[in-house]
């Protein structure tokens, strides 16, 4: 669920979160956050304006006029970053989608940047992403308003909320696995997208309806996704315009549901669903969220949930197919759980899957669903000896830091798939930040892990599978996926 500064403390029961919590700090007192924030701002702004202006820009290239290096980014998003880290270092400049951009591919520098909120830096997406998600979505707002809105929305993703989603997600997962096993083979990329969307749309948000059945809703939503990363040209034939039209259709459905909730009709949506929670949310002064804030952040949730779960699902299945010893250990863990607890998938059982969690984390480390975050320099500042000019965009590249530039003291054999690294007590996980870091990190990271554990625990317990071409080439930029859409044969054990 990414779409998608400072840190957030989660008050969650261990039964739900022991196996789901990803790289969140153990403590996050307000005083500590404020101290860190001030330290970061002071460190970035320590040089005088005159001295900063004399600093060089990062090395790099702008590519072709207007389009810059966009074609290479689209055709080889991993290779693009890896080659430039080797050529220019951990900070380099480029021109992508017509934007002058600084790529930051270092763990410490990323943390310095994302923990520096205004007045120096703001979270900012490209025009296309900004308008598709909406100006009131969390990635597009900053400062105190962002902190307030994040706190209000957090109620839909805390331990109690996540626990309420477990049973419906389990039912949906079981149903889809049965359907896959009845077919000769399925294109798993497409099926993973269906699963991810149905989980978020039906089980979490609560938008499934007779008017917008899941298949129709998914078709509309996929049109929205297609224009998310684009040049943002609003003409009738562009994907960006089609994406905005799809957004309006989704907004119509959201508004109809909100009207029903306010009139007391939550039957179809359910009291536990995110849309009901946000519609009824009140702060300490009794004030609720504005309609536009609810609408934009429901679209953000749909987008983040779809992106995260779908991408990790087909990558994890592919990793299991390519590493039979890992698959064997993952199956053995599930067999032991069934022997000890029975067949039921519950919140407590989900917390007893350390090896499956390690497999998922390692999949995410090597190919994070949200490979980067976007920031914009509000004023010129210095970073690692370079000048970052006012108005320039920064591509905070988590993938670059975790996969290509991580210190060997944090990760041994950083390019190798090795789930065991997450089971070693002495292993540093400082460079593990697949859902971002800081206040703009993904709210749904815990929910994403719960969804994935449910799907793969049921798969490992009851089904065999065969991936026809585990070495298929990945294509695409923002949403890279196997070019053959990953044909898979499922069969019941």
Short mmCIF file of C-alpha atoms in Angstrom, two decimals:
data_model
loop_
_atom_site.label_atom_id
_atom_site.label_comp_id
_atom_site.label_asym_id
_atom_site.label_seq_id
_atom_site.Cartn_x
_atom_site.Cartn_y
_atom_site.Cartn_z
CA UNK A 1 0.00 0.00 0.00
CA UNK A 2 2.95 3.54 -2.62
CA UNK A 3 2.14 5.33 -2.93
CA UNK A 4 3.67 5.00 -0.47
CA UNK A 5 9.82 12.40 8.39
CA UNK A 6 10.12 11.66 12.07
CA UNK A 7 8.75 8.38 13.36
CA UNK A 8 5.44 6.97 14.46
CA UNK A 9 4.85 4.86 17.56
CA UNK A 10 2.41 1.96 17.04
CA UNK A 11 0.48 0.81 20.09
CA UNK A 12 -0.11 -2.74 18.89
CA UNK A 13 -0.48 -6.15 20.45
CA UNK A 14 2.45 -8.53 19.86
CA UNK A 15 0.09 -11.22 18.53
CA UNK A 16 -0.63 -9.12 15.46
CA UNK A 17 2.62 -7.34 14.97
CA UNK A 18 5.45 -9.61 16.06
CA UNK A 19 5.78 -10.92 12.56
CA UNK A 20 4.54 -7.86 10.75
CA UNK A 21 6.48 -4.91 12.08
CA UNK A 22 9.04 -3.78 9.52
CA UNK A 23 11.98 -1.66 10.52
CA UNK A 24 10.02 0.60 12.84
CA UNK A 25 11.95 2.07 15.78
CA UNK A 26 11.49 0.74 19.29
CA UNK A 27 10.95 4.20 20.73
CA UNK A 28 9.77 7.45 19.25
CA UNK A 29 9.07 9.96 21.98
CA UNK A 30 8.04 13.39 20.80
CA UNK A 31 11.09 14.97 22.41
CA UNK A 32 13.41 12.61 20.55
CA UNK A 33 11.70 13.36 17.25
CA UNK A 34 11.93 17.10 17.78
CA UNK A 35 15.59 16.89 18.77
CA UNK A 36 16.41 14.80 15.71
CA UNK A 37 14.44 17.15 13.48
CA UNK A 38 16.32 20.18 14.78
CA UNK A 39 19.67 18.43 14.40
CA UNK A 40 18.90 17.51 10.80
CA UNK A 41 17.71 21.00 9.86
CA UNK A 42 20.76 22.57 11.50
CA UNK A 43 23.13 20.15 9.77
CA UNK A 44 21.62 20.79 6.35
CA UNK A 45 21.46 24.56 6.85
CA UNK A 46 24.79 25.00 8.63
CA UNK A 47 26.63 26.56 5.69
CA UNK A 48 26.06 30.16 4.76
CA UNK A 49 24.11 30.91 1.61
CA UNK A 50 27.26 32.18 -0.06
CA UNK A 51 29.31 29.07 0.68
CA UNK A 52 26.52 26.74 -0.52
CA UNK A 53 26.29 28.56 -3.84
CA UNK A 54 29.97 27.88 -4.50
CA UNK A 55 29.53 24.13 -4.15
CA UNK A 56 29.29 21.95 -7.26
CA UNK A 57 26.20 20.09 -8.38
CA UNK A 58 26.40 16.29 -8.13
CA UNK A 59 27.96 14.55 -11.11
CA UNK A 60 25.63 13.06 -13.69
CA UNK A 61 24.05 13.69 -17.10
CA UNK A 62 20.81 15.25 -18.34
CA UNK A 63 20.40 13.09 -21.43
CA UNK A 64 18.27 14.17 -24.36
CA UNK A 65 16.45 17.51 -24.52
CA UNK A 66 13.11 17.55 -22.65
CA UNK A 67 12.80 13.78 -22.12
CA UNK A 68 16.26 13.51 -20.55
CA UNK A 69 17.20 10.00 -19.48
CA UNK A 70 13.58 8.83 -19.18
CA UNK A 71 13.84 6.09 -21.87
CA UNK A 72 16.73 4.39 -20.07
CA UNK A 73 14.97 4.62 -16.71
CA UNK A 74 11.86 2.98 -18.17
CA UNK A 75 13.72 0.23 -20.02
CA UNK A 76 16.13 -0.70 -17.22
CA UNK A 77 15.24 0.90 -13.90
CA UNK A 78 17.59 -1.30 -11.84
CA UNK A 79 20.50 -1.09 -14.27
CA UNK A 80 20.04 2.66 -14.65
CA UNK A 81 20.66 3.25 -10.95
CA UNK A 82 23.35 0.62 -10.51
CA UNK A 83 25.42 1.92 -13.44
CA UNK A 84 25.25 5.50 -12.25
CA UNK A 85 26.17 4.67 -8.69
CA UNK A 86 29.31 3.01 -10.06
CA UNK A 87 30.00 5.92 -12.43
CA UNK A 88 29.06 8.96 -10.34
CA UNK A 89 28.72 7.77 -6.74
CA UNK A 90 25.87 7.63 -4.23
CA UNK A 91 24.48 11.06 -5.21
CA UNK A 92 24.02 11.97 -8.88
CA UNK A 93 21.92 14.23 -11.09
CA UNK A 94 19.66 13.38 -14.01
CA UNK A 95 16.63 14.54 -15.99
CA UNK A 96 13.62 12.23 -15.74
CA UNK A 97 10.16 13.03 -17.12
CA UNK A 98 11.34 16.56 -17.82
CA UNK A 99 12.40 17.20 -14.21
CA UNK A 100 15.90 18.06 -13.03
CA UNK A 101 16.43 15.49 -10.34
CA UNK A 102 19.00 14.43 -7.75
CA UNK A 103 19.18 10.69 -7.05
CA UNK A 104 20.18 9.90 -3.44
CA UNK A 105 21.27 6.28 -2.97
CA UNK A 106 22.85 6.18 0.47
CA UNK A 107 21.24 5.10 3.74
CA UNK A 108 22.59 7.92 5.93
CA UNK A 109 21.95 10.65 3.36
CA UNK A 110 18.42 9.37 2.76
CA UNK A 111 17.65 9.54 6.48
CA UNK A 112 19.10 13.05 6.66
CA UNK A 113 16.89 14.22 3.79
CA UNK A 114 13.62 12.57 4.77
CA UNK A 115 13.91 13.78 8.36
CA UNK A 116 14.25 17.38 7.20
CA UNK A 117 10.70 18.64 6.76
CA UNK A 118 10.00 22.29 5.81
CA UNK A 119 11.56 24.86 5.80
CA UNK A 120 14.27 23.08 3.78
CA UNK A 121 12.54 20.16 2.09
CA UNK A 122 9.00 19.07 1.28
CA UNK A 123 7.50 15.81 0.16
CA UNK A 124 6.54 16.20 -3.45
CA UNK A 125 5.56 13.94 -6.33
CA UNK A 126 5.69 14.70 -10.02
CA UNK A 127 2.61 16.47 -11.39
CA UNK A 128 1.01 13.31 -12.72
CA UNK A 129 1.33 11.40 -9.42
CA UNK A 130 0.31 14.43 -7.39
CA UNK A 131 -2.93 14.96 -9.30
CA UNK A 132 -3.83 11.28 -9.52
CA UNK A 133 -3.49 10.79 -5.75
CA UNK A 134 -5.00 14.18 -4.91
CA UNK A 135 -3.58 17.25 -3.20
CA UNK A 136 -4.89 16.13 0.20
CA UNK A 137 -3.23 12.71 0.18
CA UNK A 138 -0.49 12.22 2.75
CA UNK A 139 2.47 12.23 0.31
CA UNK A 140 1.40 15.63 -1.02
CA UNK A 141 1.14 17.58 2.23
CA UNK A 142 3.77 18.62 4.75
CA UNK A 143 4.35 20.11 8.16
CA UNK A 144 1.76 20.29 10.94
CA UNK A 145 -1.15 19.57 8.62
CA UNK A 146 0.53 16.35 7.54
CA UNK A 147 1.17 15.34 11.16
CA UNK A 148 -2.45 16.00 12.09
CA UNK A 149 -3.90 14.12 9.13
CA UNK A 150 -1.55 11.18 9.59
CA UNK A 151 -2.58 10.90 13.24
CA UNK A 152 -6.27 10.92 12.27
CA UNK A 153 -5.82 8.28 9.57
CA UNK A 154 -3.60 6.03 11.69
CA UNK A 155 -6.67 4.60 13.45
CA UNK A 156 -7.42 2.61 10.31
CA UNK A 157 -4.05 0.88 10.43
CA UNK A 158 -3.40 0.23 14.13
CA UNK A 159 -3.40 -3.25 15.72
CA UNK A 160 -7.14 -3.35 16.38
CA UNK A 161 -7.94 -2.32 12.81
CA UNK A 162 -5.46 -4.76 11.27
CA UNK A 163 -6.82 -7.61 13.39
CA UNK A 164 -10.33 -6.90 12.11
CA UNK A 165 -9.12 -7.40 8.54
CA UNK A 166 -7.55 -10.84 9.13
CA UNK A 167 -10.67 -13.03 8.72
CA UNK A 168 -11.99 -11.42 5.51
CA UNK A 169 -8.52 -11.46 3.95
CA UNK A 170 -8.14 -15.13 4.90
CA UNK A 171 -11.49 -15.98 3.28
CA UNK A 172 -10.61 -14.10 0.10
CA UNK A 173 -7.17 -15.71 -0.11
CA UNK A 174 -8.63 -19.22 0.28
CA UNK A 175 -11.22 -18.54 -2.41
CA UNK A 176 -8.69 -17.23 -4.94
CA UNK A 177 -6.26 -20.11 -4.35
CA UNK A 178 -9.05 -22.59 -5.06
CA UNK A 179 -9.90 -20.76 -8.27
CA UNK A 180 -6.27 -20.78 -9.42
CA UNK A 181 -5.94 -24.51 -8.77
CA UNK A 182 -8.95 -25.26 -11.01
CA UNK A 183 -7.23 -23.76 -14.07
CA UNK A 184 -4.50 -25.24 -16.26
CA UNK A 185 -2.39 -22.21 -15.44
CA UNK A 186 -2.87 -18.57 -14.52
CA UNK A 187 -0.97 -15.40 -15.36
CA UNK A 188 0.10 -14.73 -11.81
CA UNK A 189 0.97 -11.06 -12.30
CA UNK A 190 -2.67 -10.42 -13.20
CA UNK A 191 -3.98 -12.67 -10.43
CA UNK A 192 -1.73 -11.01 -7.84
CA UNK A 193 -3.12 -7.65 -8.90
CA UNK A 194 -6.68 -8.95 -8.52
CA UNK A 195 -5.90 -10.33 -5.08
CA UNK A 196 -4.20 -7.12 -3.96
CA UNK A 197 -7.00 -4.90 -5.23
CA UNK A 198 -9.78 -7.07 -3.82
CA UNK A 199 -8.09 -7.16 -0.41
CA UNK A 200 -7.80 -3.38 -0.27
CA UNK A 201 -11.06 -2.49 -2.00
CA UNK A 202 -13.31 -5.10 -0.35
CA UNK A 203 -11.70 -6.22 2.90
CA UNK A 204 -9.97 -3.05 4.07
CA UNK A 205 -11.58 0.03 2.54
CA UNK A 206 -15.10 -1.32 2.04
CA UNK A 207 -15.95 -0.14 -1.49
CA UNK A 208 -17.28 -3.36 -3.03
CA UNK A 209 -20.85 -2.85 -4.23
CA UNK A 210 -23.41 -4.05 -6.76
CA UNK A 211 -22.77 -0.96 -8.85
CA UNK A 212 -19.00 -1.39 -8.78
CA UNK A 213 -18.27 -5.10 -8.65
CA UNK A 214 -14.64 -6.01 -8.07
CA UNK A 215 -13.91 -6.81 -11.72
CA UNK A 216 -15.36 -3.51 -12.90
CA UNK A 217 -13.70 -1.60 -10.08
CA UNK A 218 -10.35 -3.15 -10.92
CA UNK A 219 -10.64 -2.14 -14.57
CA UNK A 220 -11.35 1.44 -13.53
CA UNK A 221 -8.52 1.41 -11.01
CA UNK A 222 -6.00 0.06 -13.53
CA UNK A 223 -6.76 3.04 -15.77
CA UNK A 224 -5.95 5.30 -12.81
CA UNK A 225 -2.61 3.52 -12.25
CA UNK A 226 -1.53 3.78 -15.89
CA UNK A 227 -1.27 7.56 -15.76
CA UNK A 228 0.34 7.77 -12.33
CA UNK A 229 3.89 8.16 -13.70
CA UNK A 230 3.70 10.17 -16.92
CA UNK A 231 4.51 13.58 -18.34
CA UNK A 232 1.21 14.89 -16.89
CA UNK A 233 -0.09 16.22 -20.21
CA UNK A 234 -3.86 16.64 -19.92
CA UNK A 235 -5.12 15.92 -23.43
CA UNK A 236 -7.98 13.55 -24.42
CA UNK A 237 -5.70 10.86 -25.89
CA UNK A 238 -3.17 10.71 -23.03
CA UNK A 239 -2.98 8.14 -20.26
CA UNK A 240 -2.89 11.01 -17.80
CA UNK A 241 -6.37 12.21 -18.89
CA UNK A 242 -7.69 8.64 -18.74
CA UNK A 243 -6.22 8.33 -15.26
CA UNK A 244 -7.98 11.50 -14.10
CA UNK A 245 -11.27 10.25 -15.56
CA UNK A 246 -10.85 6.98 -13.67
CA UNK A 247 -10.15 8.94 -10.49
CA UNK A 248 -13.47 10.76 -10.90
CA UNK A 249 -15.32 7.44 -11.24
CA UNK A 250 -13.71 6.13 -8.06
CA UNK A 251 -14.55 9.37 -6.25
CA UNK A 252 -18.20 8.91 -7.21
CA UNK A 253 -18.24 5.52 -5.51
CA UNK A 254 -16.47 6.86 -2.40
CA UNK A 255 -18.92 9.74 -2.05
CA UNK A 256 -21.93 7.45 -2.35
CA UNK A 257 -20.55 5.26 0.44
CA UNK A 258 -19.75 8.24 2.67
CA UNK A 259 -23.30 9.49 2.27
CA UNK A 260 -24.64 6.11 3.32
CA UNK A 261 -22.34 5.95 6.35
CA UNK A 262 -23.45 9.38 7.55
CA UNK A 263 -27.07 8.40 7.20
CA UNK A 264 -26.45 5.41 9.46
CA UNK A 265 -26.28 2.76 6.73
CA UNK A 266 -22.93 1.02 7.31
CA UNK A 267 -24.26 -2.45 6.56
CA UNK A 268 -22.65 -2.81 3.15
CA UNK A 269 -19.44 -1.14 4.21
CA UNK A 270 -19.15 -2.40 7.78
CA UNK A 271 -18.16 -0.58 10.94
CA UNK A 272 -14.62 -1.97 10.83
CA UNK A 273 -13.78 -0.84 7.30
CA UNK A 274 -11.38 2.03 6.71
CA UNK A 275 -13.90 4.24 4.92
CA UNK A 276 -16.26 4.03 7.92
CA UNK A 277 -13.41 4.72 10.34
CA UNK A 278 -12.27 7.83 8.45
CA UNK A 279 -15.79 9.13 7.91
CA UNK A 280 -16.52 8.84 11.64
CA UNK A 281 -13.06 9.88 12.90
CA UNK A 282 -12.96 12.81 15.34
CA UNK A 283 -10.05 14.55 17.03
CA UNK A 284 -9.92 15.65 20.69
CA UNK A 285 -12.00 18.72 19.79
CA UNK A 286 -14.70 16.70 18.05
CA UNK A 287 -13.60 17.80 14.58
CA UNK A 288 -13.72 15.32 11.72
CA UNK A 289 -11.82 15.07 8.46
CA UNK A 290 -12.87 17.09 5.43
CA UNK A 291 -14.47 15.10 2.60
CA UNK A 292 -11.57 15.82 0.25
CA UNK A 293 -9.09 14.53 2.84
CA UNK A 294 -11.03 11.29 3.19
CA UNK A 295 -11.46 10.86 -0.57
CA UNK A 296 -7.82 11.47 -1.50
CA UNK A 297 -6.48 9.19 1.21
CA UNK A 298 -8.86 6.38 0.31
CA UNK A 299 -7.48 6.58 -3.24
CA UNK A 300 -3.98 6.59 -1.76
CA UNK A 301 -4.82 3.46 0.26
CA UNK A 302 -6.17 1.68 -2.82
CA UNK A 303 -3.05 2.60 -4.74
CA UNK A 304 -0.55 1.70 -2.01
CA UNK A 305 -2.24 -1.61 -1.18
CA UNK A 306 -2.40 -2.62 -4.83
CA UNK A 307 1.22 -1.71 -5.54
CA UNK A 308 2.75 -3.29 -2.44
CA UNK A 309 0.89 -6.60 -2.23
CA UNK A 310 0.80 -7.34 -5.96
CA UNK A 311 4.49 -6.67 -6.55
CA UNK A 312 5.74 -8.55 -3.51
CA UNK A 313 3.39 -11.48 -4.22
CA UNK A 314 4.72 -12.38 -7.64
CA UNK A 315 8.32 -11.62 -6.69
CA UNK A 316 8.11 -13.81 -3.59
CA UNK A 317 6.53 -16.69 -5.50
CA UNK A 318 9.27 -16.41 -8.09
CA UNK A 319 11.97 -16.45 -5.40
CA UNK A 320 10.48 -19.58 -3.85
CA UNK A 321 10.45 -21.25 -7.27
CA UNK A 322 14.11 -20.36 -7.87
CA UNK A 323 15.32 -21.42 -4.40
CA UNK A 324 13.97 -24.91 -3.56
CA UNK A 325 15.78 -25.12 -0.21
CA UNK A 326 14.12 -21.90 0.89
CA UNK A 327 10.75 -23.28 -0.26
CA UNK A 328 11.37 -26.48 1.69
CA UNK A 329 12.08 -24.55 4.91
CA UNK A 330 9.02 -22.32 4.41
CA UNK A 331 6.77 -25.37 3.95
CA UNK A 332 8.26 -27.05 7.03
CA UNK A 333 7.50 -24.00 9.14
CA UNK A 334 3.84 -24.10 8.09
CA UNK A 335 3.61 -27.85 8.73
CA UNK A 336 4.91 -27.30 12.26
CA UNK A 337 2.39 -24.52 12.85
CA UNK A 338 -0.49 -26.72 11.70
CA UNK A 339 0.72 -29.50 14.01
CA UNK A 340 0.84 -27.12 16.97
CA UNK A 341 -2.16 -24.84 16.32
CA UNK A 342 -4.36 -26.52 13.73
CA UNK A 343 -5.38 -25.17 10.33
CA UNK A 344 -6.74 -21.83 11.53
CA UNK A 345 -5.01 -18.64 10.38
CA UNK A 346 -5.30 -16.19 13.26
CA UNK A 347 -3.51 -13.05 14.40
CA UNK A 348 -1.51 -15.01 16.95
CA UNK A 349 -0.47 -17.66 14.42
CA UNK A 350 0.63 -14.96 11.96
CA UNK A 351 3.06 -13.81 14.62
CA UNK A 352 4.70 -17.25 14.69
CA UNK A 353 6.10 -17.28 11.15
CA UNK A 354 9.69 -15.98 11.41
CA UNK A 355 10.97 -17.84 8.36
CA UNK A 356 8.12 -16.76 6.07
CA UNK A 357 8.59 -13.23 7.36
CA UNK A 358 12.30 -13.45 6.51
CA UNK A 359 11.48 -14.66 2.98
CA UNK A 360 9.10 -11.75 2.47
CA UNK A 361 11.53 -9.21 3.90
CA UNK A 362 14.37 -10.45 1.71
CA UNK A 363 12.11 -10.28 -1.35
CA UNK A 364 11.20 -6.72 -0.43
CA UNK A 365 14.81 -5.76 0.29
CA UNK A 366 15.99 -6.78 -3.15
CA UNK A 367 12.98 -5.44 -5.04
CA UNK A 368 11.00 -3.01 -2.87
CA UNK A 369 7.53 -2.19 -4.19
CA UNK A 370 8.14 1.50 -3.57
CA UNK A 371 11.72 1.85 -4.79
CA UNK A 372 11.96 5.56 -4.08
CA UNK A 373 10.36 8.61 -2.52
CA UNK A 374 10.14 12.13 -3.86
CA UNK A 375 11.22 15.35 -2.16
CA UNK A 376 11.67 18.94 -3.37
CA UNK A 377 14.22 21.47 -2.10
CA UNK A 378 12.36 24.48 -0.68
CA UNK A 379 15.65 26.34 -0.48
CA UNK A 380 19.20 25.65 -1.60
CA UNK A 381 21.21 23.51 0.81
CA UNK A 382 24.34 21.35 1.02
CA UNK A 383 24.31 17.57 0.99
CA UNK A 384 27.47 15.45 1.06
CA UNK A 385 29.55 18.30 -0.34
CA UNK A 386 27.14 19.09 -3.18
CA UNK A 387 24.72 21.94 -3.78
CA UNK A 388 21.05 20.94 -3.97
CA UNK A 389 19.37 23.93 -5.68
CA UNK A 390 16.03 25.36 -4.63
CA UNK A 391 13.18 23.83 -6.64
CA UNK A 392 15.09 20.72 -7.67
CA UNK A 393 13.49 17.35 -7.12
CA UNK A 394 15.16 14.58 -5.14
CA UNK A 395 14.67 10.91 -5.90
CA UNK A 396 15.25 9.32 -2.49
CA UNK A 397 16.21 5.91 -3.80
CA UNK A 398 15.62 3.18 -1.19
CA UNK A 399 16.36 0.45 -3.73
CA UNK A 400 19.70 2.03 -4.57
CA UNK A 401 20.66 2.09 -0.89
CA UNK A 402 19.43 -1.41 -0.03
CA UNK A 403 20.51 -3.30 -3.13
CA UNK A 404 23.42 -1.48 -4.73
CA UNK A 405 25.05 0.75 -2.14
CA UNK A 406 24.45 -0.88 1.24
CA UNK A 407 27.47 -1.20 3.48
CA UNK A 408 28.83 -4.72 3.77
CA UNK A 409 28.79 -4.16 7.55
CA UNK A 410 24.99 -4.05 7.27
CA UNK A 411 24.53 -6.74 4.63
CA UNK A 412 26.84 -9.51 3.53
CA UNK A 413 26.50 -10.44 -0.16
CA UNK A 414 23.97 -7.67 -0.66
CA UNK A 415 22.94 -8.82 -4.14
CA UNK A 416 22.16 -12.39 -3.05
CA UNK A 417 18.73 -13.70 -2.04
CA UNK A 418 19.31 -14.92 1.51
CA UNK A 419 16.34 -14.88 3.95
CA UNK A 420 18.62 -16.19 6.72
CA UNK A 421 20.13 -12.70 7.11
CA UNK A 422 16.92 -11.62 8.87
CA UNK A 423 17.14 -14.47 11.36
CA UNK A 424 20.60 -13.55 12.64
CA UNK A 425 20.39 -11.62 15.91
CA UNK A 426 23.58 -9.69 15.20
CA UNK A 427 22.46 -8.65 11.72
CA UNK A 428 22.08 -4.90 11.35
CA UNK A 429 18.90 -3.92 9.57
CA UNK A 430 19.75 -0.24 9.34
CA UNK A 431 19.62 -0.23 5.55
CA UNK A 432 16.24 -1.99 5.42
CA UNK A 433 13.71 0.71 4.54
CA UNK A 434 11.38 -0.66 1.86
CA UNK A 435 8.40 1.37 3.04
CA UNK A 436 10.37 4.55 3.47
CA UNK A 437 11.50 6.24 6.67
CA UNK A 438 10.30 9.30 8.53
CA UNK A 439 6.86 10.86 8.77
CA UNK A 440 6.14 10.13 5.11
CA UNK A 441 6.77 6.41 5.47
CA UNK A 442 3.97 4.05 4.50
CA UNK A 443 1.15 3.77 7.06
CA UNK A 444 0.09 0.39 5.76
CA UNK A 445 3.37 -1.50 6.12
CA UNK A 446 2.04 -3.68 8.94
CA UNK A 447 -1.14 -4.48 7.03
CA UNK A 448 0.88 -5.33 3.92
CA UNK A 449 2.91 -7.93 5.81
CA UNK A 450 -0.26 -9.45 7.31
CA UNK A 451 -1.86 -9.76 3.85
CA UNK A 452 1.23 -11.41 2.40
CA UNK A 453 1.61 -13.84 5.30
CA UNK A 454 -2.00 -14.92 4.97
CA UNK A 455 -1.69 -15.59 1.23
CA UNK A 456 1.61 -17.45 1.40
CA UNK A 457 0.84 -19.44 4.53
CA UNK A 458 -2.30 -20.81 2.88
CA UNK A 459 -0.41 -21.45 -0.36
CA UNK A 460 2.44 -23.32 1.36
CA UNK A 461 0.05 -25.40 3.44
CA UNK A 462 -2.33 -26.57 0.76
CA UNK A 463 -0.88 -26.16 -2.74
CA UNK A 464 2.00 -27.02 -5.03
CA UNK A 465 2.98 -24.65 -7.81
CA UNK A 466 5.18 -24.49 -10.88
CA UNK A 467 6.46 -21.22 -12.35
CA UNK A 468 6.99 -21.78 -16.07
CA UNK A 469 9.69 -19.15 -16.58
CA UNK A 470 11.21 -17.89 -13.30
CA UNK A 471 13.94 -16.04 -15.24
CA UNK A 472 11.60 -13.89 -17.33
CA UNK A 473 12.84 -10.36 -17.92
CA UNK A 474 11.27 -7.56 -15.92
CA UNK A 475 9.85 -4.63 -17.86
CA UNK A 476 8.43 -1.26 -16.81
CA UNK A 477 9.61 1.61 -14.62
CA UNK A 478 7.35 2.40 -11.70
CA UNK A 479 5.73 -1.03 -11.76
CA UNK A 480 8.28 -3.48 -13.19
CA UNK A 481 6.91 -6.98 -13.78
CA UNK A 482 7.74 -10.12 -15.79
CA UNK A 483 7.14 -9.51 -19.48
CA UNK A 484 5.35 -12.87 -19.85
CA UNK A 485 3.06 -11.99 -16.86
CA UNK A 486 4.40 -15.08 -15.06
CA UNK A 487 2.40 -18.20 -16.03
CA UNK A 488 1.99 -20.46 -12.97
CA UNK A 489 0.34 -23.86 -12.51
CA UNK A 490 -1.26 -24.37 -9.07
CA UNK A 491 -2.48 -27.73 -7.79
CA UNK A 492 -3.90 -28.93 -4.50
CA UNK A 493 -1.64 -31.13 -2.39
#
